[in-house]
Every structure is written in C-alpha cells, then in structure tokens.
Coordinates of C-alpha atoms in Angstrom, one line a residue:
X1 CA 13.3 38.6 26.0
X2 CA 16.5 38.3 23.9
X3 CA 16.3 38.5 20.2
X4 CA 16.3 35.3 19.1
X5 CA 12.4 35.2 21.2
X6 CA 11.9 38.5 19.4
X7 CA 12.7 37.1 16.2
X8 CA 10.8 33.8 16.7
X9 CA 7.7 35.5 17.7
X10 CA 7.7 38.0 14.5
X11 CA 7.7 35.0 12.6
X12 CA 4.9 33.7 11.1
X13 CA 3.9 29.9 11.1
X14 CA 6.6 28.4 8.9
X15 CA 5.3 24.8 9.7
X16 CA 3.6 24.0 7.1
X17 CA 1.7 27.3 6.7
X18 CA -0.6 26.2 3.7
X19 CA -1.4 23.1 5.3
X20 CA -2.5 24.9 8.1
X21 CA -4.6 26.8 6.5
X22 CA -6.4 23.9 4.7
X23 CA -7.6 22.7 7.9
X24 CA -9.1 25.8 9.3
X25 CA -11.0 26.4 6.1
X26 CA -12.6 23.1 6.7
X27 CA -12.7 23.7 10.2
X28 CA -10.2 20.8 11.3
X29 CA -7.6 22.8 12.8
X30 CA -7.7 21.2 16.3
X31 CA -5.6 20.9 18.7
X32 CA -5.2 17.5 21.0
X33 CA -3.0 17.6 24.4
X34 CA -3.6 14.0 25.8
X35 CA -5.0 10.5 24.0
X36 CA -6.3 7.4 25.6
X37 CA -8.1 4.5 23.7
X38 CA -10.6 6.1 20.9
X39 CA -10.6 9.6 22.8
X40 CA -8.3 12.3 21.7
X41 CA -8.9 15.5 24.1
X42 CA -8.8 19.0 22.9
X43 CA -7.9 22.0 25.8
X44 CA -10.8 24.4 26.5
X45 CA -9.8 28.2 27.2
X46 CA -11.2 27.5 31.0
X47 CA -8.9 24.7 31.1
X48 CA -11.5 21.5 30.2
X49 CA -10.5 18.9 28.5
X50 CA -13.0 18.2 25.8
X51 CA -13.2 14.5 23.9
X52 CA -13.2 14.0 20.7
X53 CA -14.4 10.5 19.7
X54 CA -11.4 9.0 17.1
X55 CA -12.7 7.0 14.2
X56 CA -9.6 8.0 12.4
X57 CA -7.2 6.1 14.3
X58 CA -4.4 7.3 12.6
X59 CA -5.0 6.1 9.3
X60 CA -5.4 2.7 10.7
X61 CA -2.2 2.6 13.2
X62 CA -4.6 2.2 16.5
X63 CA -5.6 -1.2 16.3
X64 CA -5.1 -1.2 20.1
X65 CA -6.0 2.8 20.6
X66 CA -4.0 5.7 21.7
X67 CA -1.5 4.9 24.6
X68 CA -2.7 1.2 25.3
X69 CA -1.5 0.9 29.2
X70 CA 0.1 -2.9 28.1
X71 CA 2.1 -1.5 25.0
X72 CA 2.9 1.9 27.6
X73 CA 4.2 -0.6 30.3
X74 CA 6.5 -2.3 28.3
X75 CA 7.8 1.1 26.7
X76 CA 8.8 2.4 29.6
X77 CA 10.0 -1.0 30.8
X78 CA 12.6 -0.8 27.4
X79 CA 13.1 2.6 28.2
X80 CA 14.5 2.1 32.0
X81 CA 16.5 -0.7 30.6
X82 CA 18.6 1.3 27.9
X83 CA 17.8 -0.6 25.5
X84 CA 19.8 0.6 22.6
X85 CA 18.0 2.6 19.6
X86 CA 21.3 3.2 17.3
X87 CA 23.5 -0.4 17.2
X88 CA 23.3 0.0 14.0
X89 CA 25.4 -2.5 11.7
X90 CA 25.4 -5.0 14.1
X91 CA 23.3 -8.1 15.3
X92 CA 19.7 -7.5 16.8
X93 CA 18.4 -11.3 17.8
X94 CA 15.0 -9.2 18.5
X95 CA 14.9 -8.4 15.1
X96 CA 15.4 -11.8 14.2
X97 CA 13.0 -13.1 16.8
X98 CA 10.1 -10.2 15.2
X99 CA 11.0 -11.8 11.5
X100 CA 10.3 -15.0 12.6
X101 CA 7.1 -14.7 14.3
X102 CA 5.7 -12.6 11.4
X103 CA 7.3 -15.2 8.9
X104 CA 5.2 -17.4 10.6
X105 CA 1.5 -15.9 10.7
X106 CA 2.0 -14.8 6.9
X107 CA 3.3 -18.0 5.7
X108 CA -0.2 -19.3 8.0
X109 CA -2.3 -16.8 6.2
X110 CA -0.5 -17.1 2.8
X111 CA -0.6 -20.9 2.8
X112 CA 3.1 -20.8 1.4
X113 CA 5.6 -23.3 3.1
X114 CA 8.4 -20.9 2.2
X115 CA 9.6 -18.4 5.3
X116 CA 9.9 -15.3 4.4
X117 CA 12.5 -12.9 4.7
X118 CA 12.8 -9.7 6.5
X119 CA 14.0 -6.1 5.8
X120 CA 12.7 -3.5 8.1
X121 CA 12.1 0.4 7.8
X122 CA 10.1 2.9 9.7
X123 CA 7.1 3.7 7.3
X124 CA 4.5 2.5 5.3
X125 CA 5.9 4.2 2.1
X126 CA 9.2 3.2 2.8
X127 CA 8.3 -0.6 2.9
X128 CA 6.9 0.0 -0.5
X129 CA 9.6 1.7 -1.8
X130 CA 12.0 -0.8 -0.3
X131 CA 9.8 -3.3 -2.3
X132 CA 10.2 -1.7 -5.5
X133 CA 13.5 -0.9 -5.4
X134 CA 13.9 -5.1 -4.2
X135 CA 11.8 -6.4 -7.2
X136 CA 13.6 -4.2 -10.1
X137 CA 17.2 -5.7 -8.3
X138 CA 15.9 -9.1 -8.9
X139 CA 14.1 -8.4 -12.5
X140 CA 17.7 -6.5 -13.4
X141 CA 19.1 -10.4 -12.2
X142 CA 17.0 -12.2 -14.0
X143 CA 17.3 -10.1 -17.2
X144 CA 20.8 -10.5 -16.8
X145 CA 20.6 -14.0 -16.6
X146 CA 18.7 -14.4 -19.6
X147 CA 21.0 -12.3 -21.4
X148 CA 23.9 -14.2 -20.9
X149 CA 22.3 -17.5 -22.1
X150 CA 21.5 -16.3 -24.8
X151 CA 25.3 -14.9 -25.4
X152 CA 26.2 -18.7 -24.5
X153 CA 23.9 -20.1 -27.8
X154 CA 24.9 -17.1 -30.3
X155 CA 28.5 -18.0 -28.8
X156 CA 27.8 -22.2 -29.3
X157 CA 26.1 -21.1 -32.6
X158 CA 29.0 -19.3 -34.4
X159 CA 31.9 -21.9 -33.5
X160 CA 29.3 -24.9 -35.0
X161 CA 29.0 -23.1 -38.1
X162 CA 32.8 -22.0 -38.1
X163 CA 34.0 -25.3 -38.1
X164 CA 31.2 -26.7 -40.1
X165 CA 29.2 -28.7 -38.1
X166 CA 26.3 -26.4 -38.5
X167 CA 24.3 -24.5 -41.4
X168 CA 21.9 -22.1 -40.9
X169 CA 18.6 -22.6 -42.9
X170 CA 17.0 -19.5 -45.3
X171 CA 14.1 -19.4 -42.6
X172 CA 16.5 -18.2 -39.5
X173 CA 17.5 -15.4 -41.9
X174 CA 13.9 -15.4 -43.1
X175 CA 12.5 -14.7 -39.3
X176 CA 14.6 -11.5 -38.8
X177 CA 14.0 -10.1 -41.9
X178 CA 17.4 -10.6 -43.2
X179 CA 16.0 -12.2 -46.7
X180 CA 17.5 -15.3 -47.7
X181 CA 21.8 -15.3 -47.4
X182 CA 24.0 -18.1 -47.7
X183 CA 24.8 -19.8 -44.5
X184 CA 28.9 -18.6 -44.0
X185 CA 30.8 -16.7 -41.2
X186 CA 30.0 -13.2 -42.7
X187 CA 26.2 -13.9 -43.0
X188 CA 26.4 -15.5 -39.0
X189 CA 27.9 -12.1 -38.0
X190 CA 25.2 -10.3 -39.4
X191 CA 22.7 -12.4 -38.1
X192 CA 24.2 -12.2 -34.4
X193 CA 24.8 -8.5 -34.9
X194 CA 20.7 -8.3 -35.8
X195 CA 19.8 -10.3 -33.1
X196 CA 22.3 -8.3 -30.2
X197 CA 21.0 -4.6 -31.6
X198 CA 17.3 -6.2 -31.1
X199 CA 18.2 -7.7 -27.8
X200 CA 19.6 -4.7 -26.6
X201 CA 16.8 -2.3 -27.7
X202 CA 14.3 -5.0 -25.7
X203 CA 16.6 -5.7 -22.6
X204 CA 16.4 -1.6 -22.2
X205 CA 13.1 -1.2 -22.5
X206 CA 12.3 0.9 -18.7
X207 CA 10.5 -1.7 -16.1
X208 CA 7.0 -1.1 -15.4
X209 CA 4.6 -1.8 -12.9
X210 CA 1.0 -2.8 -12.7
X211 CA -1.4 -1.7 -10.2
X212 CA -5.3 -1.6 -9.6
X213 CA -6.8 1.9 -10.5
X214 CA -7.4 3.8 -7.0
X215 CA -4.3 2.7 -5.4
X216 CA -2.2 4.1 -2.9
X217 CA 1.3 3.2 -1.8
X218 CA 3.0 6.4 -0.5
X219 CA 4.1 9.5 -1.6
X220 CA 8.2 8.8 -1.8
X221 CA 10.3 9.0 -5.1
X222 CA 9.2 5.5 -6.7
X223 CA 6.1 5.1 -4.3
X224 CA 3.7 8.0 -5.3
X225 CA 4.1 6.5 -9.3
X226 CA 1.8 3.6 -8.2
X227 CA -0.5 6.1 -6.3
X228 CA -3.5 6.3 -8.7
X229 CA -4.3 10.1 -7.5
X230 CA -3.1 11.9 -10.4
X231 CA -2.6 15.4 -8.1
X232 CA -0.1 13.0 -6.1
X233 CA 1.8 11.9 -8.8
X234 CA 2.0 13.9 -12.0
X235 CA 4.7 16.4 -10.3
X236 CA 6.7 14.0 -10.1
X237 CA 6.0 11.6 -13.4
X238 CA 9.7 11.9 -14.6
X239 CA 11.3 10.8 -12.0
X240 CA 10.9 6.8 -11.3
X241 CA 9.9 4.2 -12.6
X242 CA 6.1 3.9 -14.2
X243 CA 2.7 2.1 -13.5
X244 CA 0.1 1.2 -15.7
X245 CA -2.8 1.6 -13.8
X246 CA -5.4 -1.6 -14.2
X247 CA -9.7 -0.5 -14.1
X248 CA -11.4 -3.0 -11.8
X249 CA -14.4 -4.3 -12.9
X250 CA -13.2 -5.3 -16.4
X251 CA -12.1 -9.2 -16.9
X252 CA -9.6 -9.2 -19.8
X253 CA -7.7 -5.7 -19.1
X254 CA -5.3 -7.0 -16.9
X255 CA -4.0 -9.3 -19.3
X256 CA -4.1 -6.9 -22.4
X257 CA -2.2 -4.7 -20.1
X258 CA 0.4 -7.3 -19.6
X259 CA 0.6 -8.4 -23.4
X260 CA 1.2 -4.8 -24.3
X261 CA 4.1 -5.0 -22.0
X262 CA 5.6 -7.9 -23.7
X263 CA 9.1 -7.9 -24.9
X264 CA 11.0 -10.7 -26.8
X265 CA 14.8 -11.3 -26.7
X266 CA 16.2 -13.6 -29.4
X267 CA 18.8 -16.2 -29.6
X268 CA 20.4 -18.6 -31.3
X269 CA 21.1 -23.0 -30.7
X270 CA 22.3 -25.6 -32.5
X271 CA 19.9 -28.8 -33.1
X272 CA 20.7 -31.7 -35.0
X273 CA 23.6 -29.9 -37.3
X274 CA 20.7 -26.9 -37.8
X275 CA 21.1 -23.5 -36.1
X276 CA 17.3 -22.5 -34.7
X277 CA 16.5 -18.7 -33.5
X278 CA 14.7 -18.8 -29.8
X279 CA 12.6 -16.7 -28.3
X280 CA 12.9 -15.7 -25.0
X281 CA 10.4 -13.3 -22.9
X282 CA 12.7 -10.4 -21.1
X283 CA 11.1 -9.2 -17.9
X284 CA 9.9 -6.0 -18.3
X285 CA 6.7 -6.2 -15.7
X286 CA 8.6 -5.5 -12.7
X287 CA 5.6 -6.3 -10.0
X288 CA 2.2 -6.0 -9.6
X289 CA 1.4 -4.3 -6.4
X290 CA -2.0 -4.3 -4.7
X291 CA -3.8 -3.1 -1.7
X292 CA -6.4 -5.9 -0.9
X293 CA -8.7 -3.4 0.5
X294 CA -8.0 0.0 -0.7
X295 CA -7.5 2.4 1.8
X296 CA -7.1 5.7 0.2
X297 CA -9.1 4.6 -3.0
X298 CA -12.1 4.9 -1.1
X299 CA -12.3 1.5 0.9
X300 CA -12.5 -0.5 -2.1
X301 CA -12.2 -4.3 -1.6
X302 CA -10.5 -6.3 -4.6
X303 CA -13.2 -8.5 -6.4
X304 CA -12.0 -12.3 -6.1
X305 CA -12.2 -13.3 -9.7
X306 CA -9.4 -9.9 -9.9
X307 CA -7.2 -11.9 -7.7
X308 CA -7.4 -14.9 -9.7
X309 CA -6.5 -13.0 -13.0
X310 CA -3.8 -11.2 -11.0
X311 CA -2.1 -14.8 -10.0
X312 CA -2.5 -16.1 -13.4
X313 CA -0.8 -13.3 -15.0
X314 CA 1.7 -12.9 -13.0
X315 CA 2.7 -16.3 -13.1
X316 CA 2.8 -16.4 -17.0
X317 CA 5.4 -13.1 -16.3
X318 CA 7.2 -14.8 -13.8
X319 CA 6.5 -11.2 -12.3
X320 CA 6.6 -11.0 -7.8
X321 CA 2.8 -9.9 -6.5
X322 CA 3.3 -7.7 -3.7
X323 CA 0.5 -6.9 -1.3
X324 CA 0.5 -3.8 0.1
X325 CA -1.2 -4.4 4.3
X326 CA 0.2 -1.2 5.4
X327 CA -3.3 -0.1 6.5
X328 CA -5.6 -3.7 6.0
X329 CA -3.1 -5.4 7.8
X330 CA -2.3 -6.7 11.6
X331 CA -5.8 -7.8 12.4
X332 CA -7.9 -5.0 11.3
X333 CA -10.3 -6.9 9.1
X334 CA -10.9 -10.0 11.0
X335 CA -7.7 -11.6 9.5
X336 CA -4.1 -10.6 10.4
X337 CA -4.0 -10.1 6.4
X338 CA -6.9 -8.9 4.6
X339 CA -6.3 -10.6 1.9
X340 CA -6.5 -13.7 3.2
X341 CA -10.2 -14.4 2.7
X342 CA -9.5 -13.4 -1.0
X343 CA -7.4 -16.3 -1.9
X344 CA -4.3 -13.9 -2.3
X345 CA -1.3 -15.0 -1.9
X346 CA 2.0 -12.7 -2.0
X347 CA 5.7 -13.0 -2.7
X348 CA 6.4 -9.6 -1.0
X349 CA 4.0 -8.3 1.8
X350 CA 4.1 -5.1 3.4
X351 CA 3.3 -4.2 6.5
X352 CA 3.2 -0.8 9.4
X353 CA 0.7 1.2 11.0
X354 CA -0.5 -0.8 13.6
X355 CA 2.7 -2.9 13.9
X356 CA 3.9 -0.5 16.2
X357 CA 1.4 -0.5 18.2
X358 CA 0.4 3.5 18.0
X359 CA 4.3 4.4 19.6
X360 CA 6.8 3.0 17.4
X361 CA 7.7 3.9 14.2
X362 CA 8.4 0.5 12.7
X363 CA 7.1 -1.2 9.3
X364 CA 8.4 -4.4 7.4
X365 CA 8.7 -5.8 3.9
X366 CA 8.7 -9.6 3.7
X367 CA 9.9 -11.3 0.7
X368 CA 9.3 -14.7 0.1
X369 CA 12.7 -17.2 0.2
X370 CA 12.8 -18.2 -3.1
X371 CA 12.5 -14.4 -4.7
X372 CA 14.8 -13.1 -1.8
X373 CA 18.2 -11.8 -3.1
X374 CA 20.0 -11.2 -0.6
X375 CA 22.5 -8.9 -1.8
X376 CA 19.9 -6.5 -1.6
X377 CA 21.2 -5.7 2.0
X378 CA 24.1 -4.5 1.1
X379 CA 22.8 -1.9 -1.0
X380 CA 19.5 -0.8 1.2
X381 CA 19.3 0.1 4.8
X382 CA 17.6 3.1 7.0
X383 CA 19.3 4.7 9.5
X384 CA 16.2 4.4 12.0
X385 CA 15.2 0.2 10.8
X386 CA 15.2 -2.8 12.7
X387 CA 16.0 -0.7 16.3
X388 CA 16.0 -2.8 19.4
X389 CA 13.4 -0.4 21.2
X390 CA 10.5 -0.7 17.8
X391 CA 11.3 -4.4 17.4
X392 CA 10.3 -5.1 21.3
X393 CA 7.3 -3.6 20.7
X394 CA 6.2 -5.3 17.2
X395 CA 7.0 -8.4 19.7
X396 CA 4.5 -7.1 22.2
X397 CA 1.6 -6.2 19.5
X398 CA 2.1 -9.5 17.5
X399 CA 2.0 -11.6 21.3
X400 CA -1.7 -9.6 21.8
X401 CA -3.0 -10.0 18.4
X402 CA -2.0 -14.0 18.5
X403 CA -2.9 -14.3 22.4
X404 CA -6.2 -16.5 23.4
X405 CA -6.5 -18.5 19.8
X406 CA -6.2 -15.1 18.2
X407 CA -9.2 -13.1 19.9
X408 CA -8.1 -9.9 19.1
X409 CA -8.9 -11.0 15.3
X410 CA -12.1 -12.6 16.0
X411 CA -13.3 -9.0 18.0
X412 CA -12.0 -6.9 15.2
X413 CA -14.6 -9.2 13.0
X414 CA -17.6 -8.9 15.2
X415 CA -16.8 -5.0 16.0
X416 CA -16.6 -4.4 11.9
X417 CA -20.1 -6.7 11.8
X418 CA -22.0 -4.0 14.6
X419 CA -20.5 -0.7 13.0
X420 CA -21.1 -2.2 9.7
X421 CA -24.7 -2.9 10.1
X422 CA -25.4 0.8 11.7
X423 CA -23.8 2.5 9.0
X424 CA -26.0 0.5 6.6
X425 CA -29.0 1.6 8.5
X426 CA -28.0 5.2 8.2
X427 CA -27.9 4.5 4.4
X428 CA -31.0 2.9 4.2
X429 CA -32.9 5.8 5.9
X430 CA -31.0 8.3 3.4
X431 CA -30.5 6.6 0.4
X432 CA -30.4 9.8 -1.3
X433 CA -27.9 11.3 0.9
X434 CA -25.7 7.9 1.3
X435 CA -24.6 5.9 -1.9
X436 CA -22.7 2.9 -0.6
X437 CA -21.2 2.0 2.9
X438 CA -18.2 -1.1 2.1
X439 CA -15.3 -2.5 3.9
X440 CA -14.5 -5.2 6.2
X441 CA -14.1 -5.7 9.9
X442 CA -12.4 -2.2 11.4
X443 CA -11.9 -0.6 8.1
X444 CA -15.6 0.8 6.5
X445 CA -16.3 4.1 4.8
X446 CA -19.4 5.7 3.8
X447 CA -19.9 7.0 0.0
X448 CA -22.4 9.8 -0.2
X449 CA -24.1 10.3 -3.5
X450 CA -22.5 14.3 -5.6
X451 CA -23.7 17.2 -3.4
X452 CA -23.2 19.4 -6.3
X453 CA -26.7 20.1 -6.0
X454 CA -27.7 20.1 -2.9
X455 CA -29.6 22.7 -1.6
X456 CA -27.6 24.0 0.9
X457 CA -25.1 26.4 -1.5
X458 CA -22.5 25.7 1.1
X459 CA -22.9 22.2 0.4
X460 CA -22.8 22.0 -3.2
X461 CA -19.9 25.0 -3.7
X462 CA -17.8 22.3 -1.6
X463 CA -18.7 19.1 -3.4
X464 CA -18.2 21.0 -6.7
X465 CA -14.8 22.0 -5.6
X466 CA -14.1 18.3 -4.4
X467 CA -14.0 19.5 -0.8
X468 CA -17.6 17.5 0.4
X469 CA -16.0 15.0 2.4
X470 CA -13.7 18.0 4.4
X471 CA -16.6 19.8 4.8
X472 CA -18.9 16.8 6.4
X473 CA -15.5 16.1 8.6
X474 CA -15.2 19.8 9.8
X475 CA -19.0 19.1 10.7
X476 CA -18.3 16.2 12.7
X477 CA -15.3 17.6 14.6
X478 CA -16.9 20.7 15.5
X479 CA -20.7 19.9 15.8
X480 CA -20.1 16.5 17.2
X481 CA -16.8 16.2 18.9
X482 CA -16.4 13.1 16.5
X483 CA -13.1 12.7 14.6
X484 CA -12.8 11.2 10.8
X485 CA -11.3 12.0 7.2
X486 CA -12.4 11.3 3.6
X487 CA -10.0 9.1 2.0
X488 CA -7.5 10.8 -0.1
X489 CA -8.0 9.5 -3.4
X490 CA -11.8 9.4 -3.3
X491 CA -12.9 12.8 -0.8
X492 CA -16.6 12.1 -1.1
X493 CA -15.9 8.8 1.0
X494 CA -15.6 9.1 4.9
X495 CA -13.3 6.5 6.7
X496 CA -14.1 4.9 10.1
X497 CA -11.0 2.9 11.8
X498 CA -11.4 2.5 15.1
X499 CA -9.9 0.3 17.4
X500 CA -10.0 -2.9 19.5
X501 CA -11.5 -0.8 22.1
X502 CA -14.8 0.6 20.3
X503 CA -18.0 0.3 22.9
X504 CA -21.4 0.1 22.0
X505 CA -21.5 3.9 23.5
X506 CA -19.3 5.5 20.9
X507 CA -20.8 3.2 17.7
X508 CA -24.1 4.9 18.7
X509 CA -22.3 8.7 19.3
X510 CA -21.6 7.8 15.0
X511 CA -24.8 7.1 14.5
X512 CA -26.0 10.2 15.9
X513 CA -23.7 12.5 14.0
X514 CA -24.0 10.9 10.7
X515 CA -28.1 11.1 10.9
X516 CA -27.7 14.8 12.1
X517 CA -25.3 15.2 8.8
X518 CA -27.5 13.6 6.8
X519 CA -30.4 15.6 8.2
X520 CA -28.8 19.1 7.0
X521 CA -27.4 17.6 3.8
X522 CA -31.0 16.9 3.0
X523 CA -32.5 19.8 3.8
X524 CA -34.6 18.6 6.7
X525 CA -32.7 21.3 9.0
X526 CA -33.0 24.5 8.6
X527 CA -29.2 25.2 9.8
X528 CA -25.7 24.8 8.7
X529 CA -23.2 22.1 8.9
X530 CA -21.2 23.7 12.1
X531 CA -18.2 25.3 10.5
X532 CA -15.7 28.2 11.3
X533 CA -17.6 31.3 12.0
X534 CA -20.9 29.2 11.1

C-alpha cells in the first residue's frame, strides 16, 4: 500500500461528516447500489439486494422512476453518437427546439399568446436565482427609464420658466414643503434640487421581493432570502437582496405589504403656461415569486382567492409574478403546471427536477416576451447550461409526457386520486395521530398532529426537538423497507412523490407502514419505532 492509501485510510469521513451523522442518528444512513422504477436496492452483507420502496423520488425528479429503459435507451444512443456536452458559446438548434416545445405547453397552460423565452441552467435553485437576478435587471431598466423622463420634464420645466413662458404657482412650492417663493430661476433651482435629492433617496431605496410564508426556492446567494425557513436563511441575511414574507390565509396583507413598499419619484411639466409637480411610482417590488403548491412548506396548495390578489397587485406594481414549478411542475399534479387549475398565470416560470428525466441535470427559466431583456444573456450564463446531451433528453421527457393526448398527465391525476384517498383513510382511523393529509396528483404529504406528548418518551423527546418527522422516516426505512422525508420547512409533514410507475402493490406496502407507525405512535404497540440499535 503506498502512502497516499495509508494516508487516505487514516482519514476520517471528510464528505460531509456532520451530515452523515445526522442520518444515522435518525437511522437513514443507507446505502443504495442499483435503482429501477420506485425500487432503490440496498446490499446485504450475504450479498442480497434488498428493496426499498421510493416515495421520495428525489424530491420530485422521478416523474418516470429511476433509470426508465426509454430515457436509458436514448442516453446511451447520445452517448455512442458523441454528442457534444461543452460547445459552449455557440449554436445548439436542440436547445432551440427544447425552448420551443416548452414555450408552447406553458403558453397552453398559461393561456398567454406571448412565447416565452428561454435561458437554461442545471438546477432548481439556479433557475431561481437566474430569475431574480433577470427581474432586478429589468426593474434597474425600468427605474432608469423613469428616471430619465422625469430629467426630460425638470429639463422642459426650467427652459419654460427661463424664457418666460412658464410660472410656477405657490402650491408646487407648497407640495414639497418649500413654503411659498417667488416663481424665478433661483427658486426653480431649488425646487429641482428638492425634487432630484428626493428622487434619488427613493430611486435607491434596495429592491425587494414578496413571497408566500413557507416558501422555498433554493439555498444559493439570492435564492435562500425567499426561503421562508429562518434556519436556511438568517446566516446569510446580509448578503442579497430581501423578501417580505406574505401569511396565507389573510385577504388584505398582500396588499398592505405592497403599499408599505411604495415609493414616489417626483417631477416636473409644463401645462398651459403653468409648471405642475408629478408623481411617478419607482419600482421597488422586484417580483413576487410563488410555489403553486409548496413543496418544502409542507405541501401547501395556494388558496385561489390568493392568486387573484397576487395578479391584482402585481399588476397595479407593474411587478413580474414568477412561478416557481421546480418540484409541482412537468406533469406531477395532473397538469404539466400546477398552477394551472389555479387560474395563475406567470411572466417567469421555472422549471427542473423531472425535466431531466431522473439522468440529466437540466432546469429552465422562461420569461415571457414582452418582460424578456435580452441583454440579459450577455451578462448570465453557466458553464454546464443548454448542453446538447441534457437538452436531448428534456426533448425525450417532454415527447412522453405530451404522447397519446397527454396520458402521462391524466395517470399522474388518477394515481394522486388512489394514494390520496388511502392516506385519508389512514387519517381517518387515527385522527389523533394524523392531522391533515393535502396535495394534488403525485405530490401529497401527511401532517401528524405535535408528538410532544406522546407516550412513547422516544417519541415526544424527538417531536420536541423538531426531529418527529426524521424519526417516523428512520421507522419507515428500517422497519418497512419504505423510503420518504419530511419536508424541510415543516418536519412534522411526510412527503410522498412517486412516480408514473406506482402499482396498486406498493400504494398498499404505504398503507401498511403508515398504520404500523401510527399503531406505535399511539401506543397500541408495545414496541419501538425500529431505529439504530432499537
């Protein structure tokens, strides 16, 4: 052994190490060696392979399961062809193809007639971030736009009264608080010099961005501010710009949010031989970004009359709505968009995950043409984007989804319909252990009701410590051979998001597990959730 091995096997685990460690205290530190359609398969010391049923589906990127032979095929077809990952700065007509075909379901779903432009990344969070950093480019346009017509009218303003073809009345002066001057040259300056120090105080007021409480859009530099989860984002408060996070459930806050946000500009024209001060509303609401369904937030749907107030608002703001289907999108709810059957309708969309059909690493933000600025391409690209090997396969997902009249959506519906109505008969038969089960199509979850007092101590030591959800997943994996998460933002909440492939069979192996939980979390067991060394 040379010393380089010697060295590499004296180290400890330097991947992650606290990570790791997390997931064998909650007794998820598995290992998988092979994946096919909802199964993930785990190595035995006798050399088994043991399944584990996947209802985590990687956070939603399996809409057509692990390895799906069609999407396999053609990636080794690509492969064998050379097909070329790095061409960067160059054309890619499959890249061009994939922005069409998506411009065209959205714009179906959407119900705009505008196409929709096209910048590609690799992840989730960096389609968001590409979003934010594309709305503040075109909010710092159209600030500067307004900026410089109102320079034109103080400009128009103090030639008129320079050569005398204009006054300016008392109540101009009046409205800034300048008291009453006689209308000359000297009392003009001061008025324009006012109304620039005010403008300029406004027009640098920091952008801001409005999103539902419970949200989640990443974890990157700008992305993690809109993630509601206050342990994800306050290390890094200082960094980007902020979010003003909007509670659900309350008709009015939205707006008040919005109004609070307002900023004024002032200016100057000429009417009639009289110079008038304007007002003009500077854009300081950058976006307001949404997840339809929350994924992380604990599979929260947005209420409709929400949606409404969010497209009236916004409209009054002249702020972009950008709807985050990173994990709602591509089909999983019955629709490719989730937030279709809401009535919402985006300027920027979002999507990944299952674009890539559970092998590439591809995700997409689509602007709507007339918010597009397409200088913005210049200044933004990713090293790894618009490839000719991940755009082949987007191809290849978006041909299955839309294949047969769009099948693949109508099974993802009736699939959600099944595995929705068993997990509401688990909750009615434990209404004490199960509080809500929500969701649409192929993304549920199941709320259980606080365990901080349940009368297993192992039970309620974890729900105090916010660790429930782990605990019931550790369960699942290791006394079940049944694979799932709490969401991130809202732990006591499981999340099921299986694929296109889910049988009968493996909706009733759930059922099983989640009576058995509920069995032991009620006390009707006399034995432990199966943990490490339990």
């Amino acid at each position: 052994m040379t010393d380089a091995s010697h060295s590499q096997a004296d180290e400890t685990q330097l991947a992650e190490p606290h990570l790791g460690a997390v997931l064998a205290s909650a007794g998820l530190d598995a290992e998988y060696v092979r994946a096919e359609g909802n199964t993930l398969y785990q190595r035995a010391e006798d050399g088994r392979e043991i399944p584990v049923l996947d209802y985590a589906g990687g956070y939603g990127s399996l809409m057509w399961g692990h390895n799906h032979p069609t999407i396999v095929a053609y990636a080794k077809e690509l492969l064998d062809a050379g097909v070329p990952v790095h061409s960067q700065f160059s054309l890619h007509p499959e890249a061009a193809e994939l922005a069409l075909a998506l411009s065209r379901i959205v714009r179906r779903e959407s119900g705009y007639d505008e196409p929709y432009f096209a910048v590609f990344a690799n992840t989730g969070a960096e389609a968001n971030e590409a979003a934010v950093k594309h709305a503040e480019m075109d909010r710092v346009i159209r600030l500067g736009a307004l900026l410089a017509a109102v320079d034109d009218g103080l400009t128009e303003a103090r030639e008129a009264v320079r050569d005398g073809s204009a006054i300016i009345p008392d109540e101009v002066f009046a409205r800034v608080g300048m008291g009453s001057r006689v209308s000359d040259t000297a009392a003009l300056n001061e008025l324009v010099h006012h109304i620039t120090t005010h403008n300029a105080a406004q027009a640098g007021r920091p952008p801001v961005f409005l999103t539902p409480e419970g949200s989640f859009h990443g974890k990157l530099v700008s992305t993690v501010q809109l993630t509601h989860n206050e342990g994800y984002r306050n290390p890094f408060k200082a960094l980007a710009a902020q979010a003003r996070f909007v509670p659900l459930g309350q008709p009015g806050a939205l707006r008040k949010i919005a109004d609070e946000e307002r900023a004024q500009l002032l200016g100057l024209e000429v009417v009639d031989g009289l110079v008038r001060l304007t007002e003009h509303e500077a854009p300081v609401v950058c976006a307001f970004v949404l997840e339809p369904i929350q994924g992380e937030g604990g599979i929260r749907e947005m209420p409709r009359e929400f949606v409404e107030e969010i497209h009236e608002v916004c409209a009054e703001l002249g702020a972009p709505v950008i709807v985050d289907e990173i994990q709602s999108g591509m089909g999983r709810t019955g629709d490719f968009l989730a937030g279709t059957r809401l009535g919402l309708r985006g300027d920027y969309y979002t999507l990944a995950k299952s674009l890539g059909g559970g092998l590439a690493k591809i995700s997409v933000l689509m602007v709507r043409s007339s918010r597009y600025q397409g200088q913005f391409e210049l200044i933004h690209s990713s090293t790894f984007a618009k490839d000719g090997f991940s755009n082949r396969i987007a191809l290849k997902v978006l041909e299955l989804l839309e294949a047969d009249d769009g099948a693949a959506y109508r099974r993802a519906a009736e699939l959600g319909d099944r595995l929705l109505a068993m997990l509401g008969s688990v909750r009615d038969d434990y209404p004490d252990v199960v509080k809500d089960v929500r969701g649409r199509g192929l993304l549920l979850g199941l709320e259980f009701h606080d365990q901080s007092g349940a009368p297993a101590a192992p039970v309620a030591e974890a729900a105090r410590a916010g660790l429930f959800g782990y605990l019931v997943a550790g369960h699942l994996l290791r006394g079940h051979r049944l694979r799932t998460f709490p969401t991130a933002s809202a732990p006591d909440t499981l999340r099921f998001e299986p694929s296109l492939l889910l049988s009968d069979d493996e909706i009733s192996w759930l059922e099983t597990a989640l009576r058995d939980t509920c069995d032991i979390i009620r006390g009707g067991y006399q034995r432990p959730l199966a943990l490490p060394g339990a």
